[in-house]
PDB file of C-alpha atoms in Angstrom:
ATOM      1  CA  MET A 271       0.009  -0.012   0.006  1.00  0.00           C
ATOM      2  CA  LEU A 272       1.261   3.481  -0.920  1.00  0.00           C
ATOM      3  CA  THR A 273      -0.066   6.372   1.157  1.00  0.00           C
ATOM      4  CA  ILE A 274       0.058   9.865  -0.318  1.00  0.00           C
ATOM      5  CA  ALA A 275      -0.479  12.928   1.956  1.00  0.00           C
ATOM      6  CA  VAL A 276      -2.171  15.986   0.464  1.00  0.00           C
ATOM      7  CA  SER A 277      -4.185  18.953   1.753  1.00  0.00           C
ATOM      8  CA  LYS A 278      -7.697  19.956   0.756  1.00  0.00           C
ATOM      9  CA  GLY A 279      -8.120  22.968  -1.440  1.00  0.00           C
ATOM     10  CA  ARG A 280      -6.206  24.294  -4.419  1.00  0.00           C
ATOM     11  CA  ILE A 281      -3.277  21.846  -4.179  1.00  0.00           C
ATOM     12  CA  TYR A 282      -5.630  18.828  -3.981  1.00  0.00           C
ATOM     13  CA  ASP A 283      -7.745  20.154  -6.922  1.00  0.00           C
ATOM     14  CA  GLU A 284      -4.740  20.808  -9.109  1.00  0.00           C
ATOM     15  CA  ALA A 285      -3.000  17.518  -8.186  1.00  0.00           C
ATOM     16  CA  LEU A 286      -5.993  15.406  -9.218  1.00  0.00           C
ATOM     17  CA  PRO A 287      -5.172  15.353 -12.965  1.00  0.00           C
ATOM     18  CA  LEU A 288      -1.582  14.359 -12.219  1.00  0.00           C
ATOM     19  CA  LEU A 289      -2.677  11.545  -9.970  1.00  0.00           C
ATOM     20  CA  ALA A 290      -5.299  10.427 -12.494  1.00  0.00           C
ATOM     21  CA  ALA A 291      -2.511  10.090 -15.094  1.00  0.00           C
ATOM     22  CA  ALA A 292      -1.029   7.437 -12.786  1.00  0.00           C
ATOM     23  CA  GLY A 293      -4.391   5.719 -12.546  1.00  0.00           C
ATOM     24  CA  ILE A 294      -5.140   7.159  -9.114  1.00  0.00           C
ATOM     25  CA  THR A 295      -8.646   8.615  -8.746  1.00  0.00           C
ATOM     26  CA  PRO A 296     -10.185   9.129  -5.328  1.00  0.00           C
ATOM     27  CA  ILE A 297     -13.381   7.162  -4.699  1.00  0.00           C
ATOM     28  CA  ASP A 298     -14.387   9.418  -1.819  1.00  0.00           C
ATOM     29  CA  ASP A 299     -14.811  13.167  -2.274  1.00  0.00           C
ATOM     30  CA  PRO A 300     -13.134  15.094   0.559  1.00  0.00           C
ATOM     31  CA  GLN A 301     -15.607  17.933   0.132  1.00  0.00           C
ATOM     32  CA  LYS A 302     -18.591  15.641   0.855  1.00  0.00           C
ATOM     33  CA  SER A 303     -16.988  13.083   3.108  1.00  0.00           C
ATOM     34  CA  ARG A 304     -15.582  13.451   6.634  1.00  0.00           C
ATOM     35  CA  LYS A 305     -13.127  10.708   5.907  1.00  0.00           C
ATOM     36  CA  LEU A 306      -9.482  11.654   6.318  1.00  0.00           C
ATOM     37  CA  ILE A 307      -8.237   8.504   4.530  1.00  0.00           C
ATOM     38  CA  LEU A 308      -9.611   8.251   1.009  1.00  0.00           C
ATOM     39  CA  ARG A 309      -9.737   5.088  -1.030  1.00  0.00           C
ATOM     40  CA  THR A 310      -8.739   5.384  -4.653  1.00  0.00           C
ATOM     41  CA  SER A 311      -9.301   3.472  -7.898  1.00  0.00           C
ATOM     42  CA  ARG A 312      -6.104   1.620  -7.138  1.00  0.00           C
ATOM     43  CA  ASP A 313      -6.248  -0.953  -4.366  1.00  0.00           C
ATOM     44  CA  ASP A 314      -2.579  -0.290  -3.549  1.00  0.00           C
ATOM     45  CA  VAL A 315      -2.871   3.516  -3.125  1.00  0.00           C
ATOM     46  CA  GLN A 316      -4.688   5.661  -0.539  1.00  0.00           C
ATOM     47  CA  LEU A 317      -4.776   9.401   0.107  1.00  0.00           C
ATOM     48  CA  VAL A 318      -4.607  11.012   3.553  1.00  0.00           C
ATOM     49  CA  ILE A 319      -6.133  14.494   3.791  1.00  0.00           C
ATOM     50  CA  ILE A 320      -4.315  16.698   6.250  1.00  0.00           C
ATOM     51  CA  ARG A 321      -3.364  20.317   6.837  1.00  0.00           C
ATOM     52  CA  ALA A 322      -0.860  21.621   4.288  1.00  0.00           C
ATOM     53  CA  THR A 323       1.699  22.391   7.054  1.00  0.00           C
ATOM     54  CA  ASP A 324       1.551  18.795   8.298  1.00  0.00           C
ATOM     55  CA  VAL A 325       2.326  17.104   4.958  1.00  0.00           C
ATOM     56  CA  PRO A 326       6.161  17.123   5.371  1.00  0.00           C
ATOM     57  CA  THR A 327       5.862  15.891   8.943  1.00  0.00           C
ATOM     58  CA  PHE A 328       3.661  12.964   7.973  1.00  0.00           C
ATOM     59  CA  VAL A 329       6.078  12.011   5.161  1.00  0.00           C
ATOM     60  CA  GLU A 330       9.260  12.553   7.211  1.00  0.00           C
ATOM     61  CA  TYR A 331       8.060  10.155   9.950  1.00  0.00           C
ATOM     62  CA  GLY A 332       6.688   7.565   7.538  1.00  0.00           C
ATOM     63  CA  ALA A 333       2.967   8.035   8.230  1.00  0.00           C
ATOM     64  CA  ALA A 334       2.815   8.723   4.496  1.00  0.00           C
ATOM     65  CA  ASP A 335       5.150   7.383   1.793  1.00  0.00           C
ATOM     66  CA  LEU A 336       4.712  10.480  -0.417  1.00  0.00           C
ATOM     67  CA  GLY A 337       3.182  13.884  -0.124  1.00  0.00           C
ATOM     68  CA  ILE A 338       2.316  16.942  -2.156  1.00  0.00           C
ATOM     69  CA  ALA A 339       3.278  20.224  -0.525  1.00  0.00           C
ATOM     70  CA  GLY A 340       3.913  23.825  -1.377  1.00  0.00           C
ATOM     71  CA  LYS A 341       7.597  24.857  -1.469  1.00  0.00           C
ATOM     72  CA  ASP A 342       6.712  27.488   1.191  1.00  0.00           C
ATOM     73  CA  VAL A 343       5.768  24.695   3.613  1.00  0.00           C
ATOM     74  CA  LEU A 344       8.876  22.691   2.740  1.00  0.00           C
ATOM     75  CA  LEU A 345      11.165  25.655   3.339  1.00  0.00           C
ATOM     76  CA  GLU A 346       9.684  26.365   6.663  1.00  0.00           C
ATOM     77  CA  HIS A 347       9.666  22.709   7.745  1.00  0.00           C
ATOM     78  CA  GLY A 348      13.264  22.062   6.608  1.00  0.00           C
ATOM     79  CA  ALA A 349      12.940  19.323   4.149  1.00  0.00           C
ATOM     80  CA  GLU A 350      16.484  17.915   4.169  1.00  0.00           C
ATOM     81  CA  SER A 351      15.008  14.636   5.511  1.00  0.00           C
ATOM     82  CA  LEU A 352      12.837  14.174   2.400  1.00  0.00           C
ATOM     83  CA  TYR A 353      13.442  13.445  -1.242  1.00  0.00           C
ATOM     84  CA  GLU A 354      11.937  16.109  -3.520  1.00  0.00           C
ATOM     85  CA  PRO A 355      11.965  14.415  -6.957  1.00  0.00           C
ATOM     86  CA  LEU A 356       9.464  16.589  -8.818  1.00  0.00           C
ATOM     87  CA  ASP A 357       8.305  20.187  -9.084  1.00  0.00           C
ATOM     88  CA  LEU A 358       4.694  19.696 -10.058  1.00  0.00           C
ATOM     89  CA  GLY A 359       4.307  23.270 -11.174  1.00  0.00           C
ATOM     90  CA  ILE A 360       0.857  23.541  -9.593  1.00  0.00           C
ATOM     91  CA  ALA A 361      -0.717  25.963  -7.075  1.00  0.00           C
ATOM     92  CA  GLY A 362       1.752  28.684  -8.046  1.00  0.00           C
ATOM     93  CA  CYS A 363       2.122  31.909  -6.058  1.00  0.00           C
ATOM     94  CA  ARG A 364       4.881  34.138  -4.643  1.00  0.00           C
ATOM     95  CA  LEU A 365       6.298  34.512  -1.149  1.00  0.00           C
ATOM     96  CA  MET A 366       6.862  38.286  -0.734  1.00  0.00           C
ATOM     97  CA  THR A 367       7.326  41.042   1.777  1.00  0.00           C
ATOM     98  CA  ALA A 368       4.522  43.586   1.916  1.00  0.00           C
ATOM     99  CA  ALA A 369       4.090  46.919   3.760  1.00  0.00           C
ATOM    100  CA  ARG A 370       1.708  49.883   3.899  1.00  0.00           C
ATOM    101  CA  VAL A 371       1.457  51.825   0.679  1.00  0.00           C
ATOM    102  CA  GLY A 372       3.953  54.645   0.706  1.00  0.00           C
ATOM    103  CA  SER A 373       5.825  53.469   3.835  1.00  0.00           C
ATOM    104  CA  PRO A 374       9.677  53.795   3.799  1.00  0.00           C
ATOM    105  CA  ALA A 375      11.811  51.035   2.298  1.00  0.00           C
ATOM    106  CA  ILE A 376      12.847  48.340   4.800  1.00  0.00           C
ATOM    107  CA  SER A 377      16.317  48.943   6.347  1.00  0.00           C
ATOM    108  CA  GLY A 378      18.131  48.837   9.695  1.00  0.00           C
ATOM    109  CA  ARG A 379      15.920  47.199  12.309  1.00  0.00           C
ATOM    110  CA  VAL A 380      12.527  45.905  11.231  1.00  0.00           C
ATOM    111  CA  ARG A 381       9.585  44.132  12.914  1.00  0.00           C
ATOM    112  CA  VAL A 382       8.114  41.450  10.661  1.00  0.00           C
ATOM    113  CA  ALA A 383       4.800  39.542  11.063  1.00  0.00           C
ATOM    114  CA  THR A 384       4.550  36.165   9.401  1.00  0.00           C
ATOM    115  CA  LYS A 385       3.815  32.488   9.814  1.00  0.00           C
ATOM    116  CA  TYR A 386       7.006  31.755   7.882  1.00  0.00           C
ATOM    117  CA  VAL A 387       9.324  32.439  10.786  1.00  0.00           C
ATOM    118  CA  LYS A 388      12.442  30.447   9.692  1.00  0.00           C
ATOM    119  CA  THR A 389      12.189  31.565   6.049  1.00  0.00           C
ATOM    120  CA  ALA A 390      11.767  35.216   7.066  1.00  0.00           C
ATOM    121  CA  GLN A 391      14.721  34.948   9.476  1.00  0.00           C
ATOM    122  CA  ARG A 392      16.977  33.552   6.703  1.00  0.00           C
ATOM    123  CA  TYR A 393      15.853  36.109   4.184  1.00  0.00           C
ATOM    124  CA  PHE A 394      16.488  39.211   6.351  1.00  0.00           C
ATOM    125  CA  ALA A 395      19.757  37.781   7.754  1.00  0.00           C
ATOM    126  CA  ASP A 396      20.996  37.320   4.199  1.00  0.00           C
ATOM    127  CA  LEU A 397      20.213  41.004   3.549  1.00  0.00           C
ATOM    128  CA  GLY A 398      22.032  42.003   6.731  1.00  0.00           C
ATOM    129  CA  ILE A 399      18.805  43.465   8.183  1.00  0.00           C
ATOM    130  CA  GLN A 400      18.116  42.904  11.875  1.00  0.00           C
ATOM    131  CA  ALA A 401      14.540  41.564  11.999  1.00  0.00           C
ATOM    132  CA  GLU A 402      12.342  40.884  14.945  1.00  0.00           C
ATOM    133  CA  ILE A 403       9.959  38.174  13.778  1.00  0.00           C
ATOM    134  CA  ILE A 404       6.413  37.942  15.208  1.00  0.00           C
ATOM    135  CA  LYS A 405       4.611  34.711  14.480  1.00  0.00           C
ATOM    136  CA  LEU A 406       0.979  35.023  13.410  1.00  0.00           C
ATOM    137  CA  TYR A 407      -1.329  32.299  12.146  1.00  0.00           C
ATOM    138  CA  GLY A 408      -3.671  34.483  10.074  1.00  0.00           C
ATOM    139  CA  SER A 409      -4.981  37.972   9.228  1.00  0.00           C
ATOM    140  CA  MET A 410      -1.398  38.954   8.423  1.00  0.00           C
ATOM    141  CA  GLU A 411      -2.523  42.192   6.636  1.00  0.00           C
ATOM    142  CA  LEU A 412      -3.688  43.590   9.965  1.00  0.00           C
ATOM    143  CA  ALA A 413      -0.239  43.734  11.499  1.00  0.00           C
ATOM    144  CA  PRO A 414       1.080  46.825   9.698  1.00  0.00           C
ATOM    145  CA  LEU A 415      -2.270  48.588  10.005  1.00  0.00           C
ATOM    146  CA  VAL A 416      -2.365  48.413  13.794  1.00  0.00           C
ATOM    147  CA  GLY A 417       1.364  49.029  14.356  1.00  0.00           C
ATOM    148  CA  LEU A 418       2.214  45.444  15.311  1.00  0.00           C
ATOM    149  CA  ALA A 419       4.818  45.123  12.507  1.00  0.00           C
ATOM    150  CA  ASP A 420       6.573  47.255   9.894  1.00  0.00           C
ATOM    151  CA  CYS A 421       5.973  44.681   7.197  1.00  0.00           C
ATOM    152  CA  ILE A 422       4.741  41.126   6.625  1.00  0.00           C
ATOM    153  CA  VAL A 423       6.053  38.083   4.835  1.00  0.00           C
ATOM    154  CA  ASP A 424       3.208  36.140   3.221  1.00  0.00           C
ATOM    155  CA  LEU A 425       2.022  34.365   0.059  1.00  0.00           C
ATOM    156  CA  VAL A 426       0.768  36.646  -2.684  1.00  0.00           C
ATOM    157  CA  ASP A 427      -1.452  35.452  -5.532  1.00  0.00           C
ATOM    158  CA  THR A 428      -3.411  38.319  -7.105  1.00  0.00           C
ATOM    159  CA  GLY A 429      -2.497  40.942  -4.507  1.00  0.00           C
ATOM    160  CA  ASN A 430      -6.108  41.989  -4.166  1.00  0.00           C
ATOM    161  CA  THR A 431      -6.244  41.323  -0.394  1.00  0.00           C
ATOM    162  CA  LEU A 432      -3.160  43.547   0.093  1.00  0.00           C
ATOM    163  CA  LYS A 433      -4.680  46.362  -1.918  1.00  0.00           C
ATOM    164  CA  ALA A 434      -7.967  46.104  -0.061  1.00  0.00           C
ATOM    165  CA  ASN A 435      -6.084  46.649   3.223  1.00  0.00           C
ATOM    166  CA  GLY A 436      -3.834  49.514   2.034  1.00  0.00           C
ATOM    167  CA  LEU A 437      -0.783  47.353   1.586  1.00  0.00           C
ATOM    168  CA  GLU A 438       1.530  46.720  -1.381  1.00  0.00           C
ATOM    169  CA  ALA A 439       3.767  43.829  -2.303  1.00  0.00           C
ATOM    170  CA  ARG A 440       7.456  44.772  -2.097  1.00  0.00           C
ATOM    171  CA  ASP A 441      10.253  42.217  -2.489  1.00  0.00           C
ATOM    172  CA  LEU A 442       9.991  38.734  -3.946  1.00  0.00           C
ATOM    173  CA  ILE A 443      11.523  36.096  -1.659  1.00  0.00           C
ATOM    174  CA  ILE A 444      10.792  33.040  -3.785  1.00  0.00           C
ATOM    175  CA  ASN A 445       8.337  31.791  -6.399  1.00  0.00           C
ATOM    176  CA  ILE A 446       6.284  28.952  -4.885  1.00  0.00           C
ATOM    177  CA  THR A 447       4.924  25.855  -6.592  1.00  0.00           C
ATOM    178  CA  SER A 448       3.877  22.464  -5.148  1.00  0.00           C
ATOM    179  CA  ARG A 449       6.363  19.614  -5.003  1.00  0.00           C
ATOM    180  CA  LEU A 450       6.229  15.842  -4.747  1.00  0.00           C
ATOM    181  CA  VAL A 451       8.137  14.633  -1.706  1.00  0.00           C
ATOM    182  CA  VAL A 452       9.053  11.116  -0.659  1.00  0.00           C
ATOM    183  CA  ASN A 453      10.018   9.426   2.586  1.00  0.00           C
ATOM    184  CA  LYS A 454      13.648   8.207   2.316  1.00  0.00           C
ATOM    185  CA  ALA A 455      13.051   4.818   3.917  1.00  0.00           C
ATOM    186  CA  ALA A 456       9.908   4.236   1.785  1.00  0.00           C
ATOM    187  CA  MET A 457      11.975   4.997  -1.313  1.00  0.00           C
ATOM    188  CA  LYS A 458      14.223   2.029  -0.493  1.00  0.00           C
ATOM    189  CA  ILE A 459      11.532  -0.381   0.746  1.00  0.00           C
ATOM    190  CA  LYS A 460       8.891   0.430  -1.892  1.00  0.00           C
ATOM    191  CA  HIS A 461      11.286   1.597  -4.588  1.00  0.00           C
ATOM    192  CA  GLN A 462       9.621   0.010  -7.625  1.00  0.00           C
ATOM    193  CA  ALA A 463       6.085   1.272  -6.829  1.00  0.00           C
ATOM    194  CA  ILE A 464       7.259   4.764  -5.913  1.00  0.00           C
ATOM    195  CA  GLN A 465       9.639   5.155  -8.837  1.00  0.00           C
ATOM    196  CA  THR A 466       6.873   3.997 -11.250  1.00  0.00           C
ATOM    197  CA  LEU A 467       4.551   6.634  -9.799  1.00  0.00           C
ATOM    198  CA  ILE A 468       7.167   9.336 -10.131  1.00  0.00           C
ATOM    199  CA  ASP A 469       7.896   8.346 -13.754  1.00  0.00           C
ATOM    200  CA  GLN A 470       4.193   8.410 -14.589  1.00  0.00           C
ATOM    201  CA  ILE A 471       3.679  11.848 -13.156  1.00  0.00           C
ATOM    202  CA  GLU A 472       6.889  13.161 -14.749  1.00  0.00           C
ATOM    203  CA  HIS A 473       5.747  11.915 -18.113  1.00  0.00           C
ATOM    204  CA  THR A 474       2.438  13.743 -17.684  1.00  0.00           C
ATOM    205  CA  LEU A 475       4.246  16.952 -16.715  1.00  0.00           C
ATOM    206  CA  LYS A 476       6.440  16.835 -19.816  1.00  0.00           C
ATOM    207  CA  HIS A 477       3.470  16.360 -22.120  1.00  0.00           C
ATOM    208  CA  ARG A 478       1.062  18.909 -20.647  1.00  0.00           C
TER     209      ARG A 478
END
């Protein structure tokens, strides 16, 4: 049995055609079912539906053999313990800094609100900027408006939420897409099954 970890939402929706190319179609619909383990059209493959931030943890500890996760999550988790064989090119967005429209450029000391604590620390350290990082779990746009932070580090897609709150995107940290990750032990134990799946998905990506 191969277990693949994936989160509900955009990543799941955009991953479905890639999985279907490998003959993997969920029998249960996560939008209608409360099941967290979904059967598929292949008896030897199941999907586990978890929070996006938990995908690399499940794969690292062997609760899932493979996972599909955004590069933002992998960077924050520290994915050295995982194989990352494929960039799936799905669920694309940008990890950026953002601040109030017209506010001064970031320099010297800065207070940053984000849920990407490790990534933000690395980014500002590389720039030689002393950053105090404040971890938030949501409503990031509020932080500069109420004086909690000078800027934020967050995912930007259209930028409409930023504009609606009087913020503007500033510096690109990294372009984000979702990746296929594999547990290292599973890659050895279930090598043939996993490699076949990787090859099937890679073939689909090349011929899209």
